[in-house]
mmCIF file of C-alpha atoms in Angstrom:
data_model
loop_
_atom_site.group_PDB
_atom_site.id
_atom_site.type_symbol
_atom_site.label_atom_id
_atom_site.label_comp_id
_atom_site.label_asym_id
_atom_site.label_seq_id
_atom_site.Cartn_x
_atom_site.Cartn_y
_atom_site.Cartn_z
ATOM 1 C CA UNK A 1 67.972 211.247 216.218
ATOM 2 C CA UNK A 2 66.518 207.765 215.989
ATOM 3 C CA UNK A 3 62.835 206.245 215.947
ATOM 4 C CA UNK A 4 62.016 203.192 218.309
ATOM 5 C CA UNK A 5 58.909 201.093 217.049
ATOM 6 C CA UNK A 6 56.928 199.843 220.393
ATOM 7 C CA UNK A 7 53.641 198.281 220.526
ATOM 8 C CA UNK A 8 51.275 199.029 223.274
ATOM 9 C CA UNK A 9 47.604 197.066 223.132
ATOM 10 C CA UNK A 10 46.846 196.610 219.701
ATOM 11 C CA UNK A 11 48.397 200.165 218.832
ATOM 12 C CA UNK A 12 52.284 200.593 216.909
ATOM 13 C CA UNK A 13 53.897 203.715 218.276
ATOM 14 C CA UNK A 14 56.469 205.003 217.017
ATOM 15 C CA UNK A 15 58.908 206.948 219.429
ATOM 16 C CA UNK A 16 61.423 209.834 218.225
ATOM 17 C CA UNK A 17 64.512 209.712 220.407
ATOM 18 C CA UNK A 18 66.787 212.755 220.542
ATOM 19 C CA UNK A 19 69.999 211.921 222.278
ATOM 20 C CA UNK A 20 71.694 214.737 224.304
ATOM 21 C CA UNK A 21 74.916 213.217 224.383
ATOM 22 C CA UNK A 22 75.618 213.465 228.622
ATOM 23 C CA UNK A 23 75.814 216.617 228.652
ATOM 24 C CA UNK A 24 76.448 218.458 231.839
ATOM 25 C CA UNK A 25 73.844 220.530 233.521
ATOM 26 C CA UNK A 26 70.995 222.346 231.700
ATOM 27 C CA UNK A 27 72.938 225.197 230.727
ATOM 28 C CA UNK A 28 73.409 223.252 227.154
ATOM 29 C CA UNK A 29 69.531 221.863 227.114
ATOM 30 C CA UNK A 30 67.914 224.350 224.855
ATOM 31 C CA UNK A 31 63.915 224.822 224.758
ATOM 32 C CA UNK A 32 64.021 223.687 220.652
ATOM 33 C CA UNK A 33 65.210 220.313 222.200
ATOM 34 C CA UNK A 34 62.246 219.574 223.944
ATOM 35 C CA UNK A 35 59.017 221.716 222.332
ATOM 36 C CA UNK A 36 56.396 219.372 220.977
ATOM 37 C CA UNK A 37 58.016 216.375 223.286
ATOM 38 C CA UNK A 38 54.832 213.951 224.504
ATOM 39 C CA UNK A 39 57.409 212.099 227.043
ATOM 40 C CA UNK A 40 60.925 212.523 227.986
ATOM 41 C CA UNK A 41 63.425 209.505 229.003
ATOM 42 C CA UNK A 42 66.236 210.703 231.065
ATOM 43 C CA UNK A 43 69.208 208.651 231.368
ATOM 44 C CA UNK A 44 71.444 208.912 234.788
ATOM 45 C CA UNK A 45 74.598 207.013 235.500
ATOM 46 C CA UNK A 46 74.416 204.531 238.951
ATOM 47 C CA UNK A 47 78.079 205.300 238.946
ATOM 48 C CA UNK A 48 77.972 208.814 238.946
ATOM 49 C CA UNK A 49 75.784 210.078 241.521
ATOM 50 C CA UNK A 50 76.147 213.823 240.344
ATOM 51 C CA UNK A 51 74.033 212.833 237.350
ATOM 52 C CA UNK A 52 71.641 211.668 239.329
ATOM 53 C CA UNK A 53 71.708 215.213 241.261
ATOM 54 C CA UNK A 54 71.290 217.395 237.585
ATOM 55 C CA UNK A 55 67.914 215.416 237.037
ATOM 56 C CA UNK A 56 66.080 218.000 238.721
ATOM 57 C CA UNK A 57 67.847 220.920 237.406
ATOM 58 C CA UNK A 58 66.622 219.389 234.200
ATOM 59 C CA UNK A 59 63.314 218.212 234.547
ATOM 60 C CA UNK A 60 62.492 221.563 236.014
ATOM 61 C CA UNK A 61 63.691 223.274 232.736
ATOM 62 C CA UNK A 62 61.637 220.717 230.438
ATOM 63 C CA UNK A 63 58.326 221.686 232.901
ATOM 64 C CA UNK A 64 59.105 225.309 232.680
ATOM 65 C CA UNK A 65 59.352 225.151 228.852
ATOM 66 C CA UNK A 66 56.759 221.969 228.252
ATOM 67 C CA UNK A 67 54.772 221.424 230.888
ATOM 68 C CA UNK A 68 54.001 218.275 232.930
ATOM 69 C CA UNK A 69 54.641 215.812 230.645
ATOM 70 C CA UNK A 70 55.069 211.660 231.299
ATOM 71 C CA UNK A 71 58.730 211.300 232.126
ATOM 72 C CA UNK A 72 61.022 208.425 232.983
ATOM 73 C CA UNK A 73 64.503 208.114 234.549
ATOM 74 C CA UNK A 74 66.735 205.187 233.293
ATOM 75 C CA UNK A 75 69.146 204.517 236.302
ATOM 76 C CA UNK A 76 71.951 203.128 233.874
ATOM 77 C CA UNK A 77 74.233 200.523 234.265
ATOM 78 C CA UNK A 78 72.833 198.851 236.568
ATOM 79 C CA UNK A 79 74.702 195.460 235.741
ATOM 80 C CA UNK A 80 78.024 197.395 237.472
ATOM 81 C CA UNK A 81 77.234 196.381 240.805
ATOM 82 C CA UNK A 82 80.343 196.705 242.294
ATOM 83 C CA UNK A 83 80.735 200.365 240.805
ATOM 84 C CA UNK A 84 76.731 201.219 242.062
ATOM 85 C CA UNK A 85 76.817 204.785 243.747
ATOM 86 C CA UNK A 86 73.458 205.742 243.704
ATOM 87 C CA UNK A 87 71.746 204.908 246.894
ATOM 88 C CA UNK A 88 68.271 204.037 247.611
ATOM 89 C CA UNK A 89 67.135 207.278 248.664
ATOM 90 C CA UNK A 90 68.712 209.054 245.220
ATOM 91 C CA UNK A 91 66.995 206.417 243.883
ATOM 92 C CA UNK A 92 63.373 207.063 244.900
ATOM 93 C CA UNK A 93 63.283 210.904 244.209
ATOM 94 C CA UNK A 94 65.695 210.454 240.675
ATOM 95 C CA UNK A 95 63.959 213.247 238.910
ATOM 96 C CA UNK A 96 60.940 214.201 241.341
ATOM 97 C CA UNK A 97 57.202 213.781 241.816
ATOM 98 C CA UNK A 98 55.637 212.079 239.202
ATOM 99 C CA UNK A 99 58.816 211.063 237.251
ATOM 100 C CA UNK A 100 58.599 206.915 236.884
ATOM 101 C CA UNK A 101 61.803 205.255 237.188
ATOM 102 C CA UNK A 102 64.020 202.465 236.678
ATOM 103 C CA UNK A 103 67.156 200.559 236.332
ATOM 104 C CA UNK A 104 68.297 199.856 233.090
ATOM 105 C CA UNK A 105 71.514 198.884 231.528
ATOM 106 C CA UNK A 106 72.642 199.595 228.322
ATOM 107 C CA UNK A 107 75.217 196.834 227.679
ATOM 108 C CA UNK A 108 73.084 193.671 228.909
ATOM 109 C CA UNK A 109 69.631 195.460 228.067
ATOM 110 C CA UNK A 110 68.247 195.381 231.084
ATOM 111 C CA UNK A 111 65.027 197.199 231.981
ATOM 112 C CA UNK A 112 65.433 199.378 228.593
ATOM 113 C CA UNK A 113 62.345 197.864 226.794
ATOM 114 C CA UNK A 114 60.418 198.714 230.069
ATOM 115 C CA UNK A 115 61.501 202.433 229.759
ATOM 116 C CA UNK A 116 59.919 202.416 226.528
ATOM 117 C CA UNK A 117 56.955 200.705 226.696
ATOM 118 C CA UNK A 118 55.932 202.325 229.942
ATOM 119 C CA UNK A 119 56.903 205.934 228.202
ATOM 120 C CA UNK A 120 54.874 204.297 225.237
ATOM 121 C CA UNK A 121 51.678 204.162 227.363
ATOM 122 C CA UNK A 122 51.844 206.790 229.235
ATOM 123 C CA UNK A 123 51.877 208.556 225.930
ATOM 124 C CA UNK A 124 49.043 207.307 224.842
ATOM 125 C CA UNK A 125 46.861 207.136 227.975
ATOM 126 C CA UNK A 126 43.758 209.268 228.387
ATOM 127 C CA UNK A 127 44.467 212.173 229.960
ATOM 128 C CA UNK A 128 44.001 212.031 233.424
ATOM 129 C CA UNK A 129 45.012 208.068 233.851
#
């Protein structure tokens, strides 16, 4: 468990970040996990395209338990070009309708910041924006 501080306007949020540790499938994602959650970042490995294929396995268990809620895939490592396996179609439907996406690498910091702020706004958006 962590907090990330992000501004959006002239608003501080404050984000709570649970970390699931890569685990495999949803058979270890438990409903306590994800009740009360306003936004969801799920991170899937460009060199692994099976993690890519368990996003929808596991968004559909956070809607069934949550509801729609603002969601955001982090397409990870993104600075291991050579090693990239996801392709552009696994790209555009990485966790289904209405799940925002983008690349993101963890060692150079690329496109992380933008996960969070958009999650950040999203968040706090009127409903129905």
């Amino acid at each position: 468990i962590d907090r990330k501080q992000v501004k959006v306007g002239d608003q501080d949020i404050t984000l709570m970040l649970w970390d699931l540790e890569g685990r495999d499938g949803t058979r270890d994602v438990s409903a306590s996990y994800v009740r009360g959650a306003h936004g969801i970042i799920y991170v899937a490995d460009g060199t692994r395209p099976e993690t890519v294929d368990q996003l929808g396995e596991l968004t559909k268990v956070v809607v069934d338990e949550i509801g729609p809620t603002p969601s955001v895939v982090a397409l990870n490592k993104v600075d291991l070009k050579d090693d990239w396996k996801i392709s552009s179609g696994q790209e555009a439907s990485a966790g289904g309708e209405g799940v925002h996406c983008l690349k993101t690498s963890a060692k150079t910091g690329e496109g992380v910041e933008a996960a969070f702020h958009w999650l950040a706004q999203q968040t706090v958006a009127p409903k129905g924006s």
